[in-house]
Amino acid sequence: MTNQITAPFSTATGKDIRVRFCPSPTGTPHVGLVRTALFNWAYARHTGGTFIFRIEDTDQERDSEESYEQIIEALSWLGLDWDEGINVGGPNEPYRQSQRMDIYKEAVEKLKAAGHLYESFLTGEEIDARNEAAGRAKQLGYDNSERDLDQATKDKYLAEGRSPALRLRVPDSDISFTDLVRGEITFPAGSFPDFVVVRPNGHPLYTLVNPVDDALMGVTHVLRGEDLLSSTPRQIALYNAMVQAGITTFIPQFGHLPYVMGEGHKKLSKRDPESNLFHHRDRGFIPEGLLNYLALLGWGLSADQDIFTLQEMAKAFDVHDVNPNPARFDLKKADAINATHIRALSADDFANRLIPYLQKGDVLSTPPTPAQLEILGKAAPLIQERITVLGEASGMLGFLFTDSSKIAIDEDARKGLPENAKQIVAAATAAISALDDFTTDALHDLLNKVLVEDMGEKPKNAFGPLRTAISGRRVSPPLFESMEILGKAETLARLELFARS
RNA sequence: GGCCCCAUCGUUUAGCGGCCUAGGACACUGCCCUCUCACGGCAGCGGCGCGGGUUCGAAUCCCGCUGGGGUCACCA
């Protein structure tokens, strides 16, 4: 009777689709985790379904409140909103598993009453010993030997002071399902033993609470990482039991998203800084860029366009188009995508997003002064198309927010200078001193005439020393624009200082 | 080891039996533009893991092999 999978899979489509994102609050948010959230979000938005956000904090050892806050911060920074769950509520509250213990107790009672759970007294060491004695490989794990323990034996164990874990009696038939991204997958009968769902101390495990909550919350499509693929038949077995116990009426559909790989050919490690979402934010990724790149990890908008917005993604996204191949997290490509999105920002938007990064780089005060904001307004457009991540702004713009006394000449800038650099600077100083119309165009015309036409210098040699004199660097934002922003007095001060050095 | 997943340029991806002389993007190289660096434009480099089938025809379908990855907890 409990020997076959008889429960039906969900047939929900369109608005009836319910997906969820259910992270465990351990550590800082991982880019793979965010990708999972993104795909679930996009599928819900695409279908008009519901996106549920639940927290799986049933591991008191590893869960932390800090991590919980970070996950929420990550989602809101990225602009991934949810319809039901943490902070927004819904018909299935609470949405933190640590607050749902009574619910699990009830589910366990129903499952027990329907005969799907049984008490298991053997410890891990005893299970290993039994395997050894029977000549079975240890990796085979539990041998299902307590399925039909008689009361006398149980009493004996109890008298020894043991308390039993609860295991699910799994069907001994093949278990098949149609994976949304991989197609038909079958696990042969006997692929896994009866597994523990409740600890001897009464604490329910992930193996129980994840499917129970999905069932109770009416989740129709489970989109999750490939690492959970091999636990899917176990969960289907549990769903089947839950249907028979009257807890739910269907098994959700499953789709397993490809791994996000790191350097080499390994799953991107939690210890790798590239896996840390906030590391990328700190470098100056903007949400638009990061989300776009993350979407490319297993999905694409079309054959010849890989730059798109969240809205475009939502409009086009379908799990069936997800590629099963593991995808490497390629920072260079991510940077390029981010740079493209930065260039697409309006000038004001771009300038505003720069502020926190410039403050972190000690370029701007907190809050910025009106004078600083005025300079920023003029300077930001000069670097918008030369920047990959916002964190680069401090280095490129710093010289515009300081004064001549703070300008240090970089070593590589000094090395690239021509022999007659000081002559050139002196000639420029003389010419500029007499200039009243201190604007980009006038500066360009004047210096071009004096240095290139009259002195016969190549443009590169003519303007390089000036660039270095005012910025201290070999490369800088456009020279004449920079001079205009600095103003005549400051520009001359820097040129004179350079000539004397 | 058992079980499961995966397999197109360096990376990512298009391709779902003839439109493929295998397309795009990132990276790389060269040229152009140019006050540096970028941006932009043009050009180039570079790939169907191997072996069998099926078919008039296979990157596309089937089988095997090889390779890679994951999973086998009283973690999630």
PDB file of C-alpha atoms in Angstrom, chain A residues 266-449:
ATOM      1  CA  LYS A 266      34.475  23.086  -8.436  1.00  0.00           C
ATOM      2  CA  LYS A 267      31.272  24.457  -7.058  1.00  0.00           C
ATOM      3  CA  LEU A 268      31.872  28.100  -6.123  1.00  0.00           C
ATOM      4  CA  SER A 269      32.940  27.819  -2.512  1.00  0.00           C
ATOM      5  CA  LYS A 270      31.367  29.808   0.273  1.00  0.00           C
ATOM      6  CA  ARG A 271      34.869  30.734   1.295  1.00  0.00           C
ATOM      7  CA  ASP A 272      35.677  32.281  -2.068  1.00  0.00           C
ATOM      8  CA  PRO A 273      35.130  36.050  -1.861  1.00  0.00           C
ATOM      9  CA  GLU A 274      33.597  35.967  -5.326  1.00  0.00           C
ATOM     10  CA  SER A 275      30.726  33.991  -3.876  1.00  0.00           C
ATOM     11  CA  ASN A 276      29.853  36.781  -1.472  1.00  0.00           C
ATOM     12  CA  LEU A 277      27.110  39.056  -2.747  1.00  0.00           C
ATOM     13  CA  PHE A 278      28.196  41.936  -0.545  1.00  0.00           C
ATOM     14  CA  HIS A 279      31.747  41.681  -1.807  1.00  0.00           C
ATOM     15  CA  HIS A 280      30.422  42.576  -5.248  1.00  0.00           C
ATOM     16  CA  ARG A 281      28.282  45.354  -3.886  1.00  0.00           C
ATOM     17  CA  ASP A 282      31.318  46.757  -2.073  1.00  0.00           C
ATOM     18  CA  ARG A 283      33.339  46.709  -5.269  1.00  0.00           C
ATOM     19  CA  GLY A 284      30.603  48.742  -6.889  1.00  0.00           C
ATOM     20  CA  PHE A 285      28.328  46.403  -8.759  1.00  0.00           C
ATOM     21  CA  ILE A 286      24.934  47.940  -9.288  1.00  0.00           C
ATOM     22  CA  PRO A 287      21.879  45.701  -8.831  1.00  0.00           C
ATOM     23  CA  GLU A 288      20.983  45.963 -12.517  1.00  0.00           C
ATOM     24  CA  GLY A 289      24.376  44.637 -13.551  1.00  0.00           C
ATOM     25  CA  LEU A 290      24.677  41.899 -10.996  1.00  0.00           C
ATOM     26  CA  LEU A 291      21.165  40.615 -11.614  1.00  0.00           C
ATOM     27  CA  ASN A 292      21.732  40.622 -15.366  1.00  0.00           C
ATOM     28  CA  TYR A 293      24.914  38.628 -14.976  1.00  0.00           C
ATOM     29  CA  LEU A 294      23.392  36.190 -12.511  1.00  0.00           C
ATOM     30  CA  ALA A 295      20.523  35.590 -14.931  1.00  0.00           C
ATOM     31  CA  LEU A 296      23.088  34.546 -17.516  1.00  0.00           C
ATOM     32  CA  LEU A 297      24.184  31.741 -15.214  1.00  0.00           C
ATOM     33  CA  GLY A 298      21.900  29.192 -16.780  1.00  0.00           C
ATOM     34  CA  TRP A 299      19.574  31.344 -18.812  1.00  0.00           C
ATOM     35  CA  GLY A 300      19.609  33.796 -21.675  1.00  0.00           C
ATOM     36  CA  LEU A 301      17.149  36.291 -23.059  1.00  0.00           C
ATOM     37  CA  SER A 302      17.940  35.496 -26.679  1.00  0.00           C
ATOM     38  CA  ALA A 303      20.694  34.268 -28.942  1.00  0.00           C
ATOM     39  CA  ASP A 304      22.248  37.646 -29.584  1.00  0.00           C
ATOM     40  CA  GLN A 305      21.397  39.904 -26.667  1.00  0.00           C
ATOM     41  CA  ASP A 306      22.835  39.439 -23.237  1.00  0.00           C
ATOM     42  CA  ILE A 307      22.174  42.871 -21.811  1.00  0.00           C
ATOM     43  CA  PHE A 308      18.698  43.189 -20.351  1.00  0.00           C
ATOM     44  CA  THR A 309      16.720  44.553 -17.445  1.00  0.00           C
ATOM     45  CA  LEU A 310      14.943  42.703 -14.660  1.00  0.00           C
ATOM     46  CA  GLN A 311      11.620  43.580 -16.270  1.00  0.00           C
ATOM     47  CA  GLU A 312      12.695  42.168 -19.616  1.00  0.00           C
ATOM     48  CA  MET A 313      13.790  39.036 -17.845  1.00  0.00           C
ATOM     49  CA  ALA A 314      10.503  38.656 -16.011  1.00  0.00           C
ATOM     50  CA  LYS A 315       8.645  39.026 -19.247  1.00  0.00           C
ATOM     51  CA  ALA A 316      10.609  36.317 -21.006  1.00  0.00           C
ATOM     52  CA  PHE A 317      11.677  33.896 -18.281  1.00  0.00           C
ATOM     53  CA  ASP A 318      10.583  30.286 -18.345  1.00  0.00           C
ATOM     54  CA  VAL A 319      12.202  27.493 -16.304  1.00  0.00           C
ATOM     55  CA  HIS A 320      12.017  25.194 -19.265  1.00  0.00           C
ATOM     56  CA  ASP A 321      14.608  27.333 -21.019  1.00  0.00           C
ATOM     57  CA  VAL A 322      17.119  27.007 -18.222  1.00  0.00           C
ATOM     58  CA  ASN A 323      20.307  25.328 -19.343  1.00  0.00           C
ATOM     59  CA  PRO A 324      21.324  22.289 -17.240  1.00  0.00           C
ATOM     60  CA  ASN A 325      25.056  22.917 -17.678  1.00  0.00           C
ATOM     61  CA  PRO A 326      26.992  24.115 -14.697  1.00  0.00           C
ATOM     62  CA  ALA A 327      28.026  27.737 -15.273  1.00  0.00           C
ATOM     63  CA  ARG A 328      31.283  29.314 -14.264  1.00  0.00           C
ATOM     64  CA  PHE A 329      31.133  32.592 -12.386  1.00  0.00           C
ATOM     65  CA  ASP A 330      33.257  34.755 -14.694  1.00  0.00           C
ATOM     66  CA  LEU A 331      34.115  38.014 -12.986  1.00  0.00           C
ATOM     67  CA  LYS A 332      35.428  39.600 -16.187  1.00  0.00           C
ATOM     68  CA  LYS A 333      32.143  39.049 -17.939  1.00  0.00           C
ATOM     69  CA  ALA A 334      30.235  40.177 -14.877  1.00  0.00           C
ATOM     70  CA  ASP A 335      32.290  43.375 -14.831  1.00  0.00           C
ATOM     71  CA  ALA A 336      31.587  43.995 -18.504  1.00  0.00           C
ATOM     72  CA  ILE A 337      27.861  43.536 -18.011  1.00  0.00           C
ATOM     73  CA  ASN A 338      27.936  45.833 -15.013  1.00  0.00           C
ATOM     74  CA  ALA A 339      29.845  48.483 -16.953  1.00  0.00           C
ATOM     75  CA  THR A 340      27.215  48.440 -19.661  1.00  0.00           C
ATOM     76  CA  HIS A 341      24.457  48.972 -17.108  1.00  0.00           C
ATOM     77  CA  ILE A 342      26.417  51.792 -15.489  1.00  0.00           C
ATOM     78  CA  ARG A 343      26.656  53.562 -18.845  1.00  0.00           C
ATOM     79  CA  ALA A 344      22.912  53.222 -19.252  1.00  0.00           C
ATOM     80  CA  LEU A 345      22.228  55.172 -16.041  1.00  0.00           C
ATOM     81  CA  SER A 346      21.043  58.779 -16.258  1.00  0.00           C
ATOM     82  CA  ALA A 347      23.711  61.303 -15.279  1.00  0.00           C
ATOM     83  CA  ASP A 348      21.986  62.227 -12.017  1.00  0.00           C
ATOM     84  CA  ASP A 349      21.315  58.662 -11.050  1.00  0.00           C
ATOM     85  CA  PHE A 350      24.916  57.746 -11.718  1.00  0.00           C
ATOM     86  CA  ALA A 351      26.251  60.662  -9.680  1.00  0.00           C
ATOM     87  CA  ASN A 352      24.027  59.793  -6.748  1.00  0.00           C
ATOM     88  CA  ARG A 353      25.062  56.178  -6.738  1.00  0.00           C
ATOM     89  CA  LEU A 354      28.678  57.280  -6.638  1.00  0.00           C
ATOM     90  CA  ILE A 355      28.295  59.185  -3.368  1.00  0.00           C
ATOM     91  CA  PRO A 356      28.614  56.304  -0.877  1.00  0.00           C
ATOM     92  CA  TYR A 357      31.625  54.960  -2.710  1.00  0.00           C
ATOM     93  CA  LEU A 358      33.314  58.341  -2.790  1.00  0.00           C
ATOM     94  CA  GLN A 359      32.639  58.711   0.908  1.00  0.00           C
ATOM     95  CA  LYS A 360      34.194  55.358   1.571  1.00  0.00           C
ATOM     96  CA  GLY A 361      37.201  56.499  -0.436  1.00  0.00           C
ATOM     97  CA  ASP A 362      37.496  59.656   1.665  1.00  0.00           C
ATOM     98  CA  VAL A 363      36.819  61.801  -1.370  1.00  0.00           C
ATOM     99  CA  LEU A 364      33.534  63.210  -0.114  1.00  0.00           C
ATOM    100  CA  SER A 365      32.499  64.156   3.395  1.00  0.00           C
ATOM    101  CA  THR A 366      29.408  62.742   5.075  1.00  0.00           C
ATOM    102  CA  PRO A 367      27.126  64.348   4.173  1.00  0.00           C
ATOM    103  CA  PRO A 368      28.706  65.883   1.089  1.00  0.00           C
ATOM    104  CA  THR A 369      29.018  69.682   1.034  1.00  0.00           C
ATOM    105  CA  PRO A 370      27.130  71.672  -1.601  1.00  0.00           C
ATOM    106  CA  ALA A 371      30.451  72.530  -3.217  1.00  0.00           C
ATOM    107  CA  GLN A 372      31.347  68.852  -3.448  1.00  0.00           C
ATOM    108  CA  LEU A 373      28.001  68.031  -4.962  1.00  0.00           C
ATOM    109  CA  GLU A 374      28.478  70.723  -7.551  1.00  0.00           C
ATOM    110  CA  ILE A 375      31.840  69.324  -8.575  1.00  0.00           C
ATOM    111  CA  LEU A 376      30.423  65.819  -8.576  1.00  0.00           C
ATOM    112  CA  GLY A 377      27.659  66.881 -10.928  1.00  0.00           C
ATOM    113  CA  LYS A 378      30.218  68.061 -13.447  1.00  0.00           C
ATOM    114  CA  ALA A 379      32.769  65.322 -12.865  1.00  0.00           C
ATOM    115  CA  ALA A 380      30.573  62.226 -12.830  1.00  0.00           C
ATOM    116  CA  PRO A 381      29.795  62.335 -16.561  1.00  0.00           C
ATOM    117  CA  LEU A 382      33.515  62.341 -17.269  1.00  0.00           C
ATOM    118  CA  ILE A 383      33.941  58.863 -15.815  1.00  0.00           C
ATOM    119  CA  GLN A 384      30.610  57.222 -16.457  1.00  0.00           C
ATOM    120  CA  GLU A 385      31.810  55.427 -19.554  1.00  0.00           C
ATOM    121  CA  ARG A 386      35.272  54.669 -18.214  1.00  0.00           C
ATOM    122  CA  ILE A 387      34.213  52.845 -15.087  1.00  0.00           C
ATOM    123  CA  THR A 388      33.448  49.158 -14.589  1.00  0.00           C
ATOM    124  CA  VAL A 389      32.414  49.174 -10.951  1.00  0.00           C
ATOM    125  CA  LEU A 390      31.507  52.192  -8.841  1.00  0.00           C
ATOM    126  CA  GLY A 391      34.400  51.560  -6.482  1.00  0.00           C
ATOM    127  CA  GLU A 392      36.810  52.823  -9.136  1.00  0.00           C
ATOM    128  CA  ALA A 393      35.422  56.340  -8.885  1.00  0.00           C
ATOM    129  CA  SER A 394      37.473  57.454  -5.885  1.00  0.00           C
ATOM    130  CA  GLY A 395      40.740  56.827  -7.648  1.00  0.00           C
ATOM    131  CA  MET A 396      39.646  58.553 -10.825  1.00  0.00           C
ATOM    132  CA  LEU A 397      37.939  61.556  -9.295  1.00  0.00           C
ATOM    133  CA  GLY A 398      39.862  62.144  -6.094  1.00  0.00           C
ATOM    134  CA  PHE A 399      42.097  64.867  -7.550  1.00  0.00           C
ATOM    135  CA  LEU A 400      39.110  67.083  -8.294  1.00  0.00           C
ATOM    136  CA  PHE A 401      38.087  67.257  -4.644  1.00  0.00           C
ATOM    137  CA  THR A 402      41.382  68.249  -3.110  1.00  0.00           C
ATOM    138  CA  ASP A 403      43.902  71.042  -3.505  1.00  0.00           C
ATOM    139  CA  SER A 404      47.335  71.406  -5.027  1.00  0.00           C
ATOM    140  CA  SER A 405      49.154  70.638  -1.805  1.00  0.00           C
ATOM    141  CA  LYS A 406      47.705  67.120  -1.739  1.00  0.00           C
ATOM    142  CA  ILE A 407      48.634  66.148  -5.270  1.00  0.00           C
ATOM    143  CA  ALA A 408      51.311  63.463  -5.310  1.00  0.00           C
ATOM    144  CA  ILE A 409      52.807  62.362  -8.601  1.00  0.00           C
ATOM    145  CA  ASP A 410      52.485  58.626  -9.168  1.00  0.00           C
ATOM    146  CA  GLU A 411      55.648  56.787 -10.061  1.00  0.00           C
ATOM    147  CA  ASP A 412      54.346  55.360 -13.327  1.00  0.00           C
ATOM    148  CA  ALA A 413      53.144  58.814 -14.337  1.00  0.00           C
ATOM    149  CA  ARG A 414      56.543  60.349 -13.722  1.00  0.00           C
ATOM    150  CA  LYS A 415      58.246  57.617 -15.724  1.00  0.00           C
ATOM    151  CA  GLY A 416      56.120  58.254 -18.785  1.00  0.00           C
ATOM    152  CA  LEU A 417      56.975  61.949 -18.915  1.00  0.00           C
ATOM    153  CA  PRO A 418      59.002  63.387 -21.836  1.00  0.00           C
ATOM    154  CA  GLU A 419      62.388  65.069 -21.242  1.00  0.00           C
ATOM    155  CA  ASN A 420      61.022  68.545 -21.700  1.00  0.00           C
ATOM    156  CA  ALA A 421      57.988  68.070 -19.505  1.00  0.00           C
ATOM    157  CA  LYS A 422      58.762  71.102 -17.382  1.00  0.00           C
ATOM    158  CA  GLN A 423      59.238  73.318 -20.415  1.00  0.00           C
ATOM    159  CA  ILE A 424      55.866  72.208 -21.700  1.00  0.00           C
ATOM    160  CA  VAL A 425      54.199  72.873 -18.393  1.00  0.00           C
ATOM    161  CA  ALA A 426      55.863  76.257 -18.174  1.00  0.00           C
ATOM    162  CA  ALA A 427      54.665  77.208 -21.637  1.00  0.00           C
ATOM    163  CA  ALA A 428      51.158  76.068 -20.780  1.00  0.00           C
ATOM    164  CA  THR A 429      51.228  78.027 -17.534  1.00  0.00           C
ATOM    165  CA  ALA A 430      52.198  81.193 -19.333  1.00  0.00           C
ATOM    166  CA  ALA A 431      49.494  80.769 -21.943  1.00  0.00           C
ATOM    167  CA  ILE A 432      46.768  79.890 -19.455  1.00  0.00           C
ATOM    168  CA  SER A 433      47.607  82.802 -17.196  1.00  0.00           C
ATOM    169  CA  ALA A 434      46.416  85.170 -19.866  1.00  0.00           C
ATOM    170  CA  LEU A 435      43.218  83.218 -20.559  1.00  0.00           C
ATOM    171  CA  ASP A 436      39.986  84.742 -19.308  1.00  0.00           C
ATOM    172  CA  ASP A 437      37.524  82.311 -20.831  1.00  0.00           C
ATOM    173  CA  PHE A 438      38.489  79.308 -18.691  1.00  0.00           C
ATOM    174  CA  THR A 439      36.417  76.675 -20.439  1.00  0.00           C
ATOM    175  CA  THR A 440      37.079  73.301 -21.967  1.00  0.00           C
ATOM    176  CA  ASP A 441      36.871  74.498 -25.559  1.00  0.00           C
ATOM    177  CA  ALA A 442      38.960  77.593 -25.005  1.00  0.00           C
ATOM    178  CA  LEU A 443      41.587  75.619 -23.120  1.00  0.00           C
ATOM    179  CA  HIS A 444      41.717  72.999 -25.812  1.00  0.00           C
ATOM    180  CA  ASP A 445      42.112  75.580 -28.599  1.00  0.00           C
ATOM    181  CA  LEU A 446      44.691  77.591 -26.744  1.00  0.00           C
ATOM    182  CA  LEU A 447      46.881  74.724 -25.569  1.00  0.00           C
ATOM    183  CA  ASN A 448      46.656  73.003 -28.896  1.00  0.00           C
ATOM    184  CA  LYS A 449      47.928  76.132 -30.590  1.00  0.00           C
TER     185      LYS A 449
END
